[in-house]
Coordinates of C-alpha atoms in Angstrom, one line a residue:
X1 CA 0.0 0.0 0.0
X2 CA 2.7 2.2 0.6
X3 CA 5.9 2.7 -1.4
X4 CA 8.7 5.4 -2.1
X5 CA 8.1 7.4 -4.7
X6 CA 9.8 7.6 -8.0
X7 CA 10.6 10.3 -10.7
X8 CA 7.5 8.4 -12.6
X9 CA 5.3 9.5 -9.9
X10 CA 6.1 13.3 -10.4
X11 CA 3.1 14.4 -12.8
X12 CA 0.3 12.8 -10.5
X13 CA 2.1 13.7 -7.2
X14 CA 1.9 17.6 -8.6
X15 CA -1.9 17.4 -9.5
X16 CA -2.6 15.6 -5.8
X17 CA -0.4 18.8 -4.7
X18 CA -2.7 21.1 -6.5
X19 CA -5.7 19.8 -5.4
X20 CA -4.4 19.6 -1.8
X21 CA -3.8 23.5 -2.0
X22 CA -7.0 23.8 -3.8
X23 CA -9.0 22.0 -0.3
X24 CA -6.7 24.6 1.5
X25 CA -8.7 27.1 -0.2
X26 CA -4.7 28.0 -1.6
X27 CA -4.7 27.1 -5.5
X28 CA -3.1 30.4 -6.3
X29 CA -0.2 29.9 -3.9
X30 CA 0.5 26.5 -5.1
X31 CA 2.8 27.3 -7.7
X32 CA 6.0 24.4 -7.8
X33 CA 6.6 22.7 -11.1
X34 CA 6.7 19.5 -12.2
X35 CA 10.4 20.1 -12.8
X36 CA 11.1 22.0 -9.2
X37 CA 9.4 18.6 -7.5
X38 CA 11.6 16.6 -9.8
X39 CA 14.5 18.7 -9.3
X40 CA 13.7 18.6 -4.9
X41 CA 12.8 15.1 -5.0
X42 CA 15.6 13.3 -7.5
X43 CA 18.3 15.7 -8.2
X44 CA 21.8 15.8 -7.4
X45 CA 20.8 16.9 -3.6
X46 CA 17.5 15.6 -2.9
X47 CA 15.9 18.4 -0.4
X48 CA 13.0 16.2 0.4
X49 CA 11.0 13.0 0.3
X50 CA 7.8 11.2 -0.9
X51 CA 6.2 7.9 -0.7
X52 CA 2.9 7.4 -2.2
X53 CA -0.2 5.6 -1.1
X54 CA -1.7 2.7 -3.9
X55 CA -5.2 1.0 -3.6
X56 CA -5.1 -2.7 -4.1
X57 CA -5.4 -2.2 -7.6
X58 CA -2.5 0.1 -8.1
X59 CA -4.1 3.3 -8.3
X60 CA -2.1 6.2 -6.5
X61 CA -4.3 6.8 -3.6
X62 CA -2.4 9.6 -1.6
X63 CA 1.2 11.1 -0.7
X64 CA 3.3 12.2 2.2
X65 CA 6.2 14.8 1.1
X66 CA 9.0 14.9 4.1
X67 CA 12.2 16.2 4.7
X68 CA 14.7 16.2 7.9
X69 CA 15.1 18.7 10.5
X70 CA 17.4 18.2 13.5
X71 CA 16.1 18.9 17.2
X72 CA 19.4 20.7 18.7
X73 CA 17.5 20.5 22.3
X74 CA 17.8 16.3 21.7
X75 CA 21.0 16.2 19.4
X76 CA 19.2 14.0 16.7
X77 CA 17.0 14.2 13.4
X78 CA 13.1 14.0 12.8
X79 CA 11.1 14.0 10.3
X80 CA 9.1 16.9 9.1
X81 CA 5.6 16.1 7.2
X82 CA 5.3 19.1 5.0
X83 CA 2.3 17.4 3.0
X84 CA 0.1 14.7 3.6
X85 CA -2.9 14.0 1.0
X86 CA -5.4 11.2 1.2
X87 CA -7.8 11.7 -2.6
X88 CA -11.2 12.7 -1.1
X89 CA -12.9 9.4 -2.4
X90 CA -10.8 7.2 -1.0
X91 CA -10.7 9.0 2.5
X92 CA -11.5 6.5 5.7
X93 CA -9.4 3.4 3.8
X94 CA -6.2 3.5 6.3
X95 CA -4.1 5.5 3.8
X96 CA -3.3 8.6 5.7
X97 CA -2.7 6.4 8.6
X98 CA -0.5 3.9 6.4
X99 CA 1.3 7.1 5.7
X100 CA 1.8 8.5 8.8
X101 CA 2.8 4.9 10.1
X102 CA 5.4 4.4 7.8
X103 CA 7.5 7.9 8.6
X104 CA 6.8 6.5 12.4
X105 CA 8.9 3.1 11.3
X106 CA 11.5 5.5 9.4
X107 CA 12.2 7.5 12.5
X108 CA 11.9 4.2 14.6
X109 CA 14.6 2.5 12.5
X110 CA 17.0 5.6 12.0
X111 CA 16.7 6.5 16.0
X112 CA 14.9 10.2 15.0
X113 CA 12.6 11.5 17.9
X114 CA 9.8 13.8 16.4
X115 CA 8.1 13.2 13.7
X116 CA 6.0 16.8 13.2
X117 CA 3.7 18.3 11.1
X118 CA 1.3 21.5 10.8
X119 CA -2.7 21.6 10.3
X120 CA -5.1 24.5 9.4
X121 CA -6.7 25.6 12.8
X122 CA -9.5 24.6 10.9
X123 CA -9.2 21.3 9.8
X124 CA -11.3 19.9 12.4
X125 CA -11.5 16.2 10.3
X126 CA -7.7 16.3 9.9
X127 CA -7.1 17.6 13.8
X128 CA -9.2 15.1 15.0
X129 CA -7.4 12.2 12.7
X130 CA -3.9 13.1 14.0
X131 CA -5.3 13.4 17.9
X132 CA -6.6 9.6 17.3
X133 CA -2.8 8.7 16.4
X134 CA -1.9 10.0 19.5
X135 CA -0.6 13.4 18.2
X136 CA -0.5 16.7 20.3
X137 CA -0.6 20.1 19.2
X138 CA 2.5 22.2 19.9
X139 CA 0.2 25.3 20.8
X140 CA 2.8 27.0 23.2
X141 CA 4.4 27.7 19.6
X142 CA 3.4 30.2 16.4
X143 CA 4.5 29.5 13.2
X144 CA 6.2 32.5 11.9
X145 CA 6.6 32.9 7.9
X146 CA 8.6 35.3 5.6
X147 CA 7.7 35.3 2.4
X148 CA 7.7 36.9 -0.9
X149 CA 8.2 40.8 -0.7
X150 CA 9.4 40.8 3.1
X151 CA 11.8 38.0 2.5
X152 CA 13.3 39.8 -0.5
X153 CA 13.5 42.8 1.4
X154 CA 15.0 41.7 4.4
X155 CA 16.9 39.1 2.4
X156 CA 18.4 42.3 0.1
X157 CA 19.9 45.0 3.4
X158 CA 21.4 41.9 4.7

């Protein structure tokens, strides 16, 4: 049910990305490229990860996209989720959890202690998902972003 992904799976992990920003109510900020996820995913320096979900008849049922941060508090790796997509039809069939289980046996087997993701506030079917995996929110913390002009700008008087 679950696999890594391969450079094949590039075109149908994009759309799955699109229509995960689109149920974010974020199409127009979702704007990577085939060739950018190609590029992140199997180029000379992979900066991230992606196994795929299948149905029993092969069908590409979800995805998780990961990469590694480093905890300096506990001197070790984990795994950050930055996407996890289940198709809307095939919701409630053990994918997301397949998934999620799977990154669990990674960090497991590699000795990495967190495993950590982010969720919409108003998610409530996603929230309450991760909660019944025994997840916690982390609400002592707030994300902070920069982005776009800011970014440049502070990035620029460096």
């Amino acid at each position: 049910m679950i696999r890594t992904a391969t450079p094949a799976d590039v075109p149908v992990i994009h759309r799955l990305i699109r229509e995960l920003a689109e149920y974010e109510k974020a199409l127009d900020e979702a704007r990577a490229t085939e060739a950018q996820l190609h590029e992140a995913l199997f180029g000379d320096r992979p900066a991230a990860y992606a196994h795929i979900a299948e149905t029993d008849e092969g069908e590409t049922a979800g995805f998780a996209i990961w990469f590694l941060n480093f905890s300096t508090w506990r001197g070790v790796h984990g795994i950050y989720l930055e996407d996890l997509y289940v198709r809307p039809d095939l919701r409630g069939g053990g994918h997301g959890k397949a998934l999620l289980t799977e990154l669990a046996r990674i960090c497991v087997e590699r000795g990495y202690e967190r495993l950590e993701w982010s969720v919409l506030n108003w998610n409530a079917p996603s929230i309450a998902f991760y909660e019944s995996l025994g997840a916690r929110p982390q609400d002592e913390w707030t994300v902070y972003r920069l982005t776009d002009a800011a970014l440049a700008e502070l990035g620029t008087n460096a």
